[in-house]
Structures are given as C-alpha cells and as structure tokens.
Tab-separated table of C-alpha atoms in Angstrom:
chain	number	residue	atom	x	y	z
C	1	MET	CA	-2.602	-18.156	42.863
C	2	LYS	CA	-1.397	-15.461	45.258
C	3	ILE	CA	-0.206	-13.301	42.366
C	4	ILE	CA	-3.478	-13.794	40.480
C	5	LEU	CA	-5.505	-12.721	43.502
C	6	LEU	CA	-3.222	-9.739	43.998
C	7	ILE	CA	-3.574	-8.542	40.412
C	8	VAL	CA	-7.350	-9.034	40.504
C	9	PHE	CA	-7.473	-6.976	43.698
C	10	ILE	CA	-5.365	-4.252	42.080
C	11	LEU	CA	-7.587	-4.120	39.020
C	12	GLN	CA	-10.727	-3.960	41.120
C	13	SER	CA	-9.241	-1.209	43.274
C	14	ALA	CA	-8.221	0.753	40.188
C	15	SER	CA	-11.729	0.448	38.812
C	16	ILE	CA	-13.194	1.815	42.038
C	17	PHE	CA	-10.899	4.833	41.962
C	18	ALA	CA	-11.630	5.398	38.289
C	19	GLN	CA	-15.380	5.337	39.016
C	20	ASN	CA	-17.342	5.994	35.816
C	21	ASP	CA	-14.278	5.654	33.587
C	22	SER	CA	-13.406	2.170	34.810
C	23	LEU	CA	-14.938	0.308	31.884
C	24	LYS	CA	-13.105	2.542	29.421
C	25	ASN	CA	-9.782	1.837	31.136
C	26	LEU	CA	-10.244	-1.925	31.330
C	27	THR	CA	-9.742	-4.033	28.203
C	28	PHE	CA	-9.786	-7.761	27.500
C	29	SER	CA	-8.164	-9.802	24.741
C	30	ALA	CA	-7.759	-13.443	23.803
C	31	TYR	CA	-5.399	-15.442	21.599
C	32	ALA	CA	-5.515	-19.076	20.544
C	33	GLU	CA	-3.057	-20.985	18.357
C	34	LEU	CA	-3.665	-24.574	17.254
C	35	TYR	CA	-0.936	-26.295	15.266
C	36	TYR	CA	0.181	-29.502	13.602
C	37	SER	CA	3.873	-30.231	13.129
C	38	TYR	CA	5.607	-33.185	11.510
C	39	ASP	CA	9.240	-33.880	12.407
C	40	PHE	CA	10.802	-36.190	9.799
C	41	ALA	CA	13.141	-37.590	12.468
C	42	LYS	CA	9.978	-39.207	13.917
C	43	PRO	CA	10.877	-38.894	17.625
C	44	ALA	CA	9.362	-41.830	19.555
C	45	ASN	CA	8.256	-39.608	22.458
C	46	HIS	CA	6.666	-37.063	20.051
C	47	GLU	CA	8.984	-34.308	21.328
C	48	LYS	CA	11.198	-32.191	19.116
C	49	PRO	CA	14.868	-31.388	19.998
C	50	ASN	CA	15.608	-30.125	23.506
C	51	PHE	CA	16.452	-26.604	22.292
C	52	ILE	CA	12.854	-26.125	21.050
C	53	TYR	CA	10.064	-25.015	23.448
C	54	ASN	CA	7.284	-23.810	21.128
C	55	HIS	CA	5.435	-26.138	18.719
C	56	LYS	CA	7.164	-28.927	20.583
C	57	ARG	CA	4.946	-31.904	19.748
C	58	HIS	CA	5.433	-34.073	16.651
C	59	ASN	CA	2.637	-35.606	14.580
C	60	GLU	CA	-0.322	-34.493	16.665
C	61	ILE	CA	-2.788	-31.622	16.706
C	62	ASN	CA	-2.001	-29.489	19.715
C	63	ALA	CA	-2.326	-26.011	21.227
C	64	ASN	CA	0.867	-23.975	21.386
C	65	LEU	CA	-0.632	-21.041	23.275
C	66	ILE	CA	-4.080	-20.169	24.566
C	67	LEU	CA	-3.971	-16.787	26.250
C	68	PHE	CA	-6.499	-14.558	28.013
C	69	LYS	CA	-5.365	-11.055	28.978
C	70	THR	CA	-6.832	-8.130	30.849
C	71	ASN	CA	-5.292	-4.685	30.888
C	72	TYR	CA	-5.995	-1.618	32.990
C	73	SER	CA	-4.641	1.685	31.754
C	74	ALA	CA	-5.179	5.127	33.281
C	75	THR	CA	-3.227	8.375	33.340
C	76	ASN	CA	-0.818	7.360	36.072
C	77	ILE	CA	-1.388	3.643	36.672
C	78	ARG	CA	-1.428	0.500	34.550
C	79	ALA	CA	-1.688	-3.232	35.163
C	80	ASN	CA	-1.640	-6.438	33.112
C	81	LEU	CA	-2.700	-9.988	33.824
C	82	GLY	CA	-2.332	-12.821	31.316
C	83	LEU	CA	-3.366	-16.443	31.945
C	84	MET	CA	-2.234	-19.142	29.535
C	85	ALA	CA	-2.104	-22.833	28.643
C	86	GLY	CA	-0.487	-24.879	25.889
C	87	ASN	CA	2.918	-26.173	24.813
C	88	TYR	CA	4.652	-22.856	25.478
C	89	SER	CA	3.685	-22.803	29.153
C	90	ARG	CA	4.195	-26.555	29.589
C	91	TYR	CA	7.740	-26.676	28.261
C	92	ASN	CA	9.104	-23.163	28.685
C	93	LEU	CA	8.006	-22.786	32.337
C	94	SER	CA	8.602	-26.372	33.454
C	95	ALA	CA	11.234	-25.258	35.997
C	96	GLU	CA	8.865	-22.766	37.656
C	97	PRO	CA	6.571	-23.470	40.646
C	98	ALA	CA	3.218	-24.972	39.663
C	99	TRP	CA	1.343	-21.759	40.556
C	100	ALA	CA	3.463	-19.726	38.097
C	101	ARG	CA	3.276	-21.981	35.018
C	102	HIS	CA	0.049	-20.472	33.724
C	103	LEU	CA	1.014	-16.808	34.200
C	104	TYR	CA	1.954	-15.134	30.930
C	105	GLU	CA	2.354	-11.808	32.720
C	106	ALA	CA	1.222	-10.200	35.969
C	107	ASN	CA	2.435	-6.679	36.631
C	108	ILE	CA	1.473	-3.213	37.773
C	109	GLY	CA	3.016	0.135	36.861
C	110	VAL	CA	3.006	3.678	38.201
C	111	LYS	CA	3.840	6.813	36.251
C	112	LEU	CA	6.532	8.785	38.076
C	113	SER	CA	6.288	12.078	36.223
C	114	LYS	CA	3.387	14.241	35.071
C	115	GLU	CA	5.367	15.815	32.252
C	116	ASN	CA	7.531	12.912	31.082
C	117	ASN	CA	6.718	9.351	30.051
C	118	LEU	CA	8.582	7.789	32.979
C	119	TRP	CA	7.179	4.554	34.437
C	120	LEU	CA	8.041	2.071	37.172
C	121	ASP	CA	6.613	-1.422	36.581
C	122	ALA	CA	6.909	-4.488	38.813
C	123	GLY	CA	5.916	-8.146	38.525
C	124	ILE	CA	6.132	-10.766	35.772
C	125	LEU	CA	7.001	-8.818	32.624
C	126	PRO	CA	7.577	-9.573	28.935
C	127	SER	CA	11.276	-9.920	28.224
C	128	HIS	CA	13.246	-6.839	27.227
C	129	ILE	CA	15.425	-9.102	25.043
C	130	GLY	CA	14.776	-9.952	21.403
C	131	PHE	CA	12.226	-9.252	18.666
C	132	GLU	CA	10.203	-12.480	19.017
C	133	SER	CA	7.558	-13.549	21.525
C	134	ALA	CA	5.499	-16.692	22.151
C	135	ILE	CA	2.615	-15.082	20.223
C	136	SER	CA	3.192	-16.436	16.720
C	137	ALA	CA	0.821	-13.944	15.065
C	138	ASP	CA	3.055	-11.064	16.240
C	139	CYS	CA	6.189	-12.617	14.696
C	140	TRP	CA	7.326	-12.713	11.078
C	141	THR	CA	7.732	-16.509	11.137
C	142	LEU	CA	5.472	-19.258	12.457
C	143	THR	CA	8.124	-20.888	14.671
C	144	ARG	CA	10.688	-19.133	16.811
C	145	SER	CA	14.413	-18.916	16.057
C	146	ILE	CA	16.848	-20.964	18.156
C	147	LEU	CA	18.113	-17.605	19.411
C	148	ALA	CA	14.681	-16.687	20.792
C	149	GLU	CA	13.951	-20.154	22.199
C	150	ASN	CA	17.102	-20.030	24.317
C	151	SER	CA	16.931	-16.497	25.666
C	152	PRO	CA	14.288	-15.065	28.034
C	153	TYR	CA	10.660	-14.799	26.920
C	154	TYR	CA	9.662	-13.358	30.311
C	155	GLU	CA	11.291	-11.936	33.448
C	156	THR	CA	10.322	-11.008	36.983
C	157	GLY	CA	11.480	-7.849	38.686
C	158	ILE	CA	11.284	-4.068	38.598
C	159	LYS	CA	11.510	-2.029	35.390
C	160	LEU	CA	12.196	1.703	35.128
C	161	SER	CA	11.393	2.920	31.608
C	162	TYR	CA	11.404	6.214	29.728
C	163	SER	CA	10.019	7.117	26.296
C	164	THR	CA	10.318	10.382	24.410
C	165	LYS	CA	7.111	12.200	23.489
C	166	LYS	CA	7.605	11.240	19.839
C	167	GLY	CA	8.143	7.604	20.862
C	168	ASN	CA	11.279	7.260	18.769
C	169	LEU	CA	13.524	6.516	21.783
C	170	ASN	CA	12.758	4.035	24.574
C	171	LEU	CA	15.105	3.355	27.487
C	172	ALA	CA	14.756	0.801	30.280
C	173	PHE	CA	16.687	-0.381	33.323
C	174	LEU	CA	15.663	-3.589	35.107
C	175	VAL	CA	16.431	-5.374	38.378
C	176	LEU	CA	15.535	-9.048	37.915
C	177	ASN	CA	15.187	-12.370	39.740
C	178	GLY	CA	17.396	-14.011	37.129
C	179	TRP	CA	17.584	-15.320	33.581
C	180	GLN	CA	13.932	-16.042	32.708
C	181	ARG	CA	12.858	-16.721	36.295
C	182	VAL	CA	9.627	-16.117	38.163
C	183	LYS	CA	10.976	-17.645	41.360
C	184	LYS	CA	14.574	-16.845	42.211
C	185	LEU	CA	16.906	-19.840	42.433
C	186	ASN	CA	17.695	-21.136	45.911
C	187	LEU	CA	21.172	-20.198	47.184
C	188	VAL	CA	21.405	-17.321	44.679
C	189	GLN	CA	21.284	-14.059	46.613
C	190	LYS	CA	22.482	-11.430	44.149
C	191	PRO	CA	20.033	-9.689	41.802
C	192	SER	CA	20.422	-9.616	38.030
C	193	PHE	CA	20.216	-6.530	35.847
C	194	GLY	CA	19.143	-5.558	32.359
C	195	ILE	CA	19.314	-2.544	30.067
C	196	GLN	CA	17.429	-1.776	26.847
C	197	VAL	CA	17.916	0.988	24.297
C	198	ASN	CA	15.314	1.032	21.517
C	199	TYR	CA	15.733	3.751	18.874
C	200	LYS	CA	13.712	4.505	15.752
C	201	PRO	CA	15.553	7.162	13.693
C	202	SER	CA	12.914	6.951	10.932
C	203	GLU	CA	9.642	5.227	10.121
C	204	LYS	CA	11.548	2.571	8.180
C	205	LEU	CA	14.332	1.738	10.636
C	206	LEU	CA	14.354	0.360	14.193
C	207	LEU	CA	17.539	-0.306	16.181
C	208	ASN	CA	17.660	-2.187	19.494
C	209	TYR	CA	20.294	-3.099	22.067
C	210	SER	CA	19.458	-5.161	25.173
C	211	ASN	CA	21.678	-6.840	27.738
C	212	PHE	CA	21.621	-9.030	30.839
C	213	THR	CA	24.119	-9.216	33.702
C	214	GLY	CA	23.587	-11.666	36.550
C	215	THR	CA	23.720	-15.318	37.470
C	216	ASP	CA	21.815	-18.460	36.579
C	217	ILE	CA	24.139	-21.149	37.936
C	218	GLN	CA	22.860	-22.449	41.242
C	219	ASN	CA	25.954	-24.347	42.334
C	220	ASN	CA	28.534	-21.718	41.402
C	221	TYR	CA	27.922	-18.421	43.166
C	222	SER	CA	30.872	-16.606	41.602
C	223	ALA	CA	29.717	-17.098	38.009
C	224	ILE	CA	28.514	-13.948	36.255
C	225	ARG	CA	26.530	-14.237	33.032
C	226	THR	CA	26.786	-11.360	30.567
C	227	PHE	CA	24.599	-11.322	27.482
C	228	HIS	CA	24.126	-8.876	24.609
C	229	ASN	CA	21.241	-8.791	22.131
C	230	LEU	CA	21.259	-6.563	19.056
C	231	TYR	CA	18.773	-6.379	16.235
C	232	MET	CA	17.697	-4.113	13.419
C	233	GLN	CA	14.355	-3.986	11.607
C	234	PHE	CA	14.425	-2.236	8.253
C	235	ASP	CA	11.503	-1.728	5.868
C	236	MET	CA	13.221	-1.449	2.499
C	237	SER	CA	9.913	-0.783	0.756
C	238	LYS	CA	6.179	-1.074	1.403
C	239	LYS	CA	6.361	-4.785	0.561
C	240	LEU	CA	9.863	-5.882	1.582
C	241	GLY	CA	11.255	-5.907	5.123
C	242	MET	CA	14.287	-7.296	6.931
C	243	ILE	CA	15.204	-8.207	10.512
C	244	ALA	CA	18.851	-8.870	11.356
C	245	GLY	CA	19.831	-9.957	14.861
C	246	PHE	CA	22.879	-11.117	16.787
C	247	ASP	CA	23.170	-12.515	20.314
C	248	ILE	CA	26.350	-13.239	22.247
C	249	GLY	CA	26.751	-14.379	25.850
C	250	ASN	CA	29.471	-15.331	28.289
C	251	ASP	CA	29.277	-17.577	31.363
C	252	LYS	CA	31.112	-20.334	33.228
C	253	TYR	CA	30.858	-23.841	31.805
C	254	ASN	CA	32.768	-25.447	34.689
C	255	SER	CA	34.060	-24.410	38.112
C	256	SER	CA	36.750	-22.105	36.746
C	257	ASP	CA	36.459	-21.477	32.993
C	258	TYR	CA	34.296	-19.061	31.023
C	259	GLY	CA	33.027	-19.650	27.510
C	260	ILE	CA	30.785	-17.915	24.991
C	261	TRP	CA	27.738	-18.776	22.927
C	262	TYR	CA	26.467	-16.750	19.991
C	263	SER	CA	23.762	-16.705	17.328
C	264	PRO	CA	23.149	-14.582	14.207
C	265	VAL	CA	19.747	-14.557	12.477
C	266	LEU	CA	18.369	-12.929	9.334
C	267	ILE	CA	14.688	-12.785	8.286
C	268	MET	CA	13.340	-11.413	5.026
C	269	ARG	CA	9.595	-10.873	4.566
C	270	TYR	CA	7.661	-10.022	1.429
C	271	SER	CA	4.055	-8.785	1.544
C	272	ALA	CA	2.516	-9.994	-1.695
C	273	SER	CA	-0.854	-8.509	-0.723
C	274	LYS	CA	-2.829	-7.520	2.364
C	275	GLN	CA	-3.670	-11.183	2.885
C	276	ILE	CA	-0.500	-12.996	1.792
C	277	LYS	CA	2.998	-12.730	3.273
C	278	LEU	CA	6.105	-14.784	2.535
C	279	ALA	CA	9.187	-15.012	4.760
C	280	ILE	CA	12.520	-16.787	4.811
C	281	ARG	CA	14.835	-17.138	7.809
C	282	GLY	CA	18.481	-18.123	8.057
C	283	GLU	CA	20.107	-18.714	11.443
C	284	TYR	CA	23.081	-20.230	13.229
C	285	TYR	CA	23.557	-21.151	16.884
C	286	ASN	CA	26.891	-22.062	18.500
C	287	ASP	CA	27.121	-23.212	22.119
C	288	LYS	CA	30.217	-25.405	21.997
C	289	ASN	CA	30.637	-25.367	25.796
C	290	ARG	CA	26.998	-26.405	26.458
C	291	ILE	CA	26.320	-23.358	28.647
C	292	ILE	CA	22.715	-22.816	27.524
C	293	ILE	CA	21.806	-26.061	25.741
C	294	ALA	CA	22.729	-29.466	27.143
C	295	THR	CA	23.831	-32.052	24.560
C	296	ASN	CA	25.560	-35.431	24.565
C	297	THR	CA	27.853	-34.420	21.727
C	298	LEU	CA	31.549	-33.755	22.193
C	299	TYR	CA	31.585	-30.234	20.793
C	300	GLY	CA	28.269	-28.930	22.084
C	301	LEU	CA	25.495	-27.534	19.921
C	302	ARG	CA	26.388	-26.066	16.533
C	303	VAL	CA	23.270	-25.790	14.384
C	304	SER	CA	22.421	-23.829	11.255
C	305	GLY	CA	18.838	-23.539	10.059
C	306	ILE	CA	16.771	-22.229	7.189
C	307	SER	CA	12.993	-21.943	7.010
C	308	GLY	CA	10.356	-20.729	4.564
C	309	ASN	CA	7.029	-19.267	5.667
C	310	PHE	CA	3.657	-18.698	3.987
C	311	ASP	CA	0.943	-16.651	5.761
C	312	TYR	CA	-2.654	-16.180	4.714
C	313	GLN	CA	-4.808	-13.694	6.604
C	314	ILE	CA	-8.296	-15.208	6.343
C	315	SER	CA	-9.911	-12.321	8.240
C	316	LYS	CA	-8.905	-9.683	10.763
C	317	LYS	CA	-9.152	-12.257	13.548
C	318	LEU	CA	-8.152	-15.468	11.766
C	319	GLN	CA	-4.818	-16.436	10.216
C	320	PHE	CA	-3.371	-19.568	8.591
C	321	ARG	CA	0.382	-20.201	8.403
C	322	ILE	CA	2.644	-22.973	7.154
C	323	GLU	CA	6.413	-23.301	7.480
C	324	GLY	CA	9.053	-25.727	6.271
C	325	LYS	CA	12.347	-25.874	8.145
C	326	VAL	CA	15.660	-27.731	8.022
C	327	TYR	CA	18.387	-27.850	10.683
C	328	HIS	CA	21.951	-28.973	10.059
C	329	ALA	CA	24.082	-29.787	13.100
C	330	GLY	CA	27.820	-30.198	13.447
C	331	GLU	CA	27.298	-33.686	14.892
C	332	ARG	CA	24.571	-36.355	15.023
C	333	GLU	CA	22.359	-34.245	17.241
C	334	PHE	CA	18.857	-35.408	16.343
C	335	SER	CA	16.706	-38.321	17.484
C	336	ASN	CA	17.228	-40.356	14.293
C	337	ASN	CA	21.012	-40.264	14.828
C	338	SER	CA	21.401	-37.762	12.012
C	339	SER	CA	23.034	-34.376	11.643
C	340	LYS	CA	20.006	-33.084	9.689
C	341	ASN	CA	16.448	-32.477	10.775
C	342	TYR	CA	13.444	-31.592	8.619
C	343	SER	CA	10.064	-30.393	9.855
C	344	LEU	CA	6.810	-29.026	8.496
C	345	THR	CA	4.529	-26.954	10.736
C	346	SER	CA	1.130	-25.346	10.163
C	347	ASN	CA	-1.151	-23.413	12.472
C	348	ILE	CA	-4.434	-21.622	12.762
C	349	VAL	CA	-4.440	-18.442	14.867
C	350	LEU	CA	-7.459	-16.707	16.348
C	351	LYS	CA	-6.839	-13.295	17.862
C	352	PHE	CA	-9.393	-10.897	19.320
C-alpha cells in the first residue's frame, strides 16, 4: 500500500508539473486472461506440478492474470504502476509480503542525459531475463516454458540503461534485492547484480544476453548464485519465425558443494494469416541437485516437454488460444505416479 500511494503521488506530481500536457503524457491500459486447463494426471488438489506458476489450476475456469496499468512518460521522467490479480500473482508472488502480491510493477525513472538515451529507473521492474512474460498475449505460446517459470519475472532495485538512437543496441546494469524479490530476504545483506546486452543487427535478428550474480539462500551467506540467459529471435521469412534460448545457473545445493541447472528451449511460429498463428515448442530442464525446483525424486528434476499452439485473433482486442502439451520426466514426478504428464489449455485474452 505504501508503494501504491507513493507511485500515485509521483504521477500526480508529474501531472502538475506537466500542466496542460499531463493528459497526453498519462496513459492507461488493461489486460484480462481467462483460461481453462485440463491436466490428465487429474491432481486431487486441482494444482499442476510445483514447477508451474501460470495457468496453475486444473479442470476449472479461472483467471491467470487481470492487470490494470498506468504509465506516465515525459521528456525526462517516466513512471509505471501495474495492479494485478489472478493465478500468476497468487502463486508466483506467494513468498512476498501481502502488500506486494498485487503489484505487477511500480517504478519511476529519470533521464540522465539530454543528448543520449540514458535512464535511471528504480522500484519494482519487469525482469531483464528471458523473452517471456506473464502476459500470454505478448508471448508466442499460451503457457510459459519451464525455463521462464523458474527464472525471474520481476525484480526490485535500481536499473541504469542506455539505448542507441537507432534502438538497435540496449545495455543495462542493475542492483537488485535478489532473485525475483520485492522484499529482500532477512539475514541477507549483500546486494545482487544483473547485466543485459540486447542487440539487433538487422530487422530480422535479435540477440540477447542477460545475467544475475547474487544470493538467494537465506541460511547460507557465503553462497553466490551465477546465472546466464541467452536467446536469439530470428524471422526467417514474413511468416516463419524462431526463438532459441539457453539458461544455465550455478549455486550451492548444500553447505559446501556447488551444482548447476540448465535449460534449452526452441520455439517455431508460423503465421498462416493475420488472424491465425501456429507454434510448436520443444524444451528440456535439468536441475539434478534440486537448487531451483524441490522434488522428492532421487535425481532431481529432469523434464523434457513439447507443446503445440493454435492462436486465433478474433479482433484487435480479443484473442483465442489453445495449446496441447506433454512432459516427460526422468522419474515418476507427476501426481498420478507417472513419468509423463499431458495437458490441454485454452484461453480468451482481452487487451486494451
């Protein structure tokens, strides 16, 4: 609540200084996603596996994300406030204080140079890691990859960013409260850091490297987590596109030993028409030391997945999607004591 009041005060103050231009600088948007998902493992508690945070509920109509955003943008100042509800906020922010669980973002930025696109932003920010967000309509597939579900969607801290005038190169350096944290963990005193390099050498190709260095283990102060995220987006033609990504991280899994987790992902999307898009995703996630994902299995989580996606754009503001997905684990990981898991998910998205 304190952060909400602060951002509201900032926006009101900015409007006063902007005087007659205030309404032009202030914009509002809304997003709503309703979904139905059927997990063929039929979990008794209606919850999908513990490494899934979006579209979490089985066999019920539910809201994954309802989001209201306001944005203020002027020559040398900008601010964002997003309030949300739904499965994403319920499950992905469950470890945060109650006041923070409905904040999608809350930040303010100041331009540091008149000639260059150099900004300093502070607050709750969208993650600098990965090509997926909680907003399904902005992603190539209806559901998120295991890679995205188990790396930060948001972060809190200070971000120094620079973009070239052409916009083909974006650089950022961040000082953070931790690995997807609004509130810093008790007993953890050291800050965490992040770097992003986003380069677009042509209209068809985008290259990105992001990293994280810090700590997220409350009872082991000497542990240092290092994480690297790489992805490429390539438009092979007007209709066919590809995203290839790879994540790898390193952290302690006990009091003395370090281990790694890693995940490759490949998505292909075909635009059959302006209204219809088809996508297929292949992925693999290996966390044998259970650093990121807790399991009861002997060798941790080792899961491969493949999904197929059909999108139909009903109108500019309304979209229908359906996706079939299968996971195959190295051990009997799923609620029906099986190494395989099948699911079918559909949603309706309203965006304006």
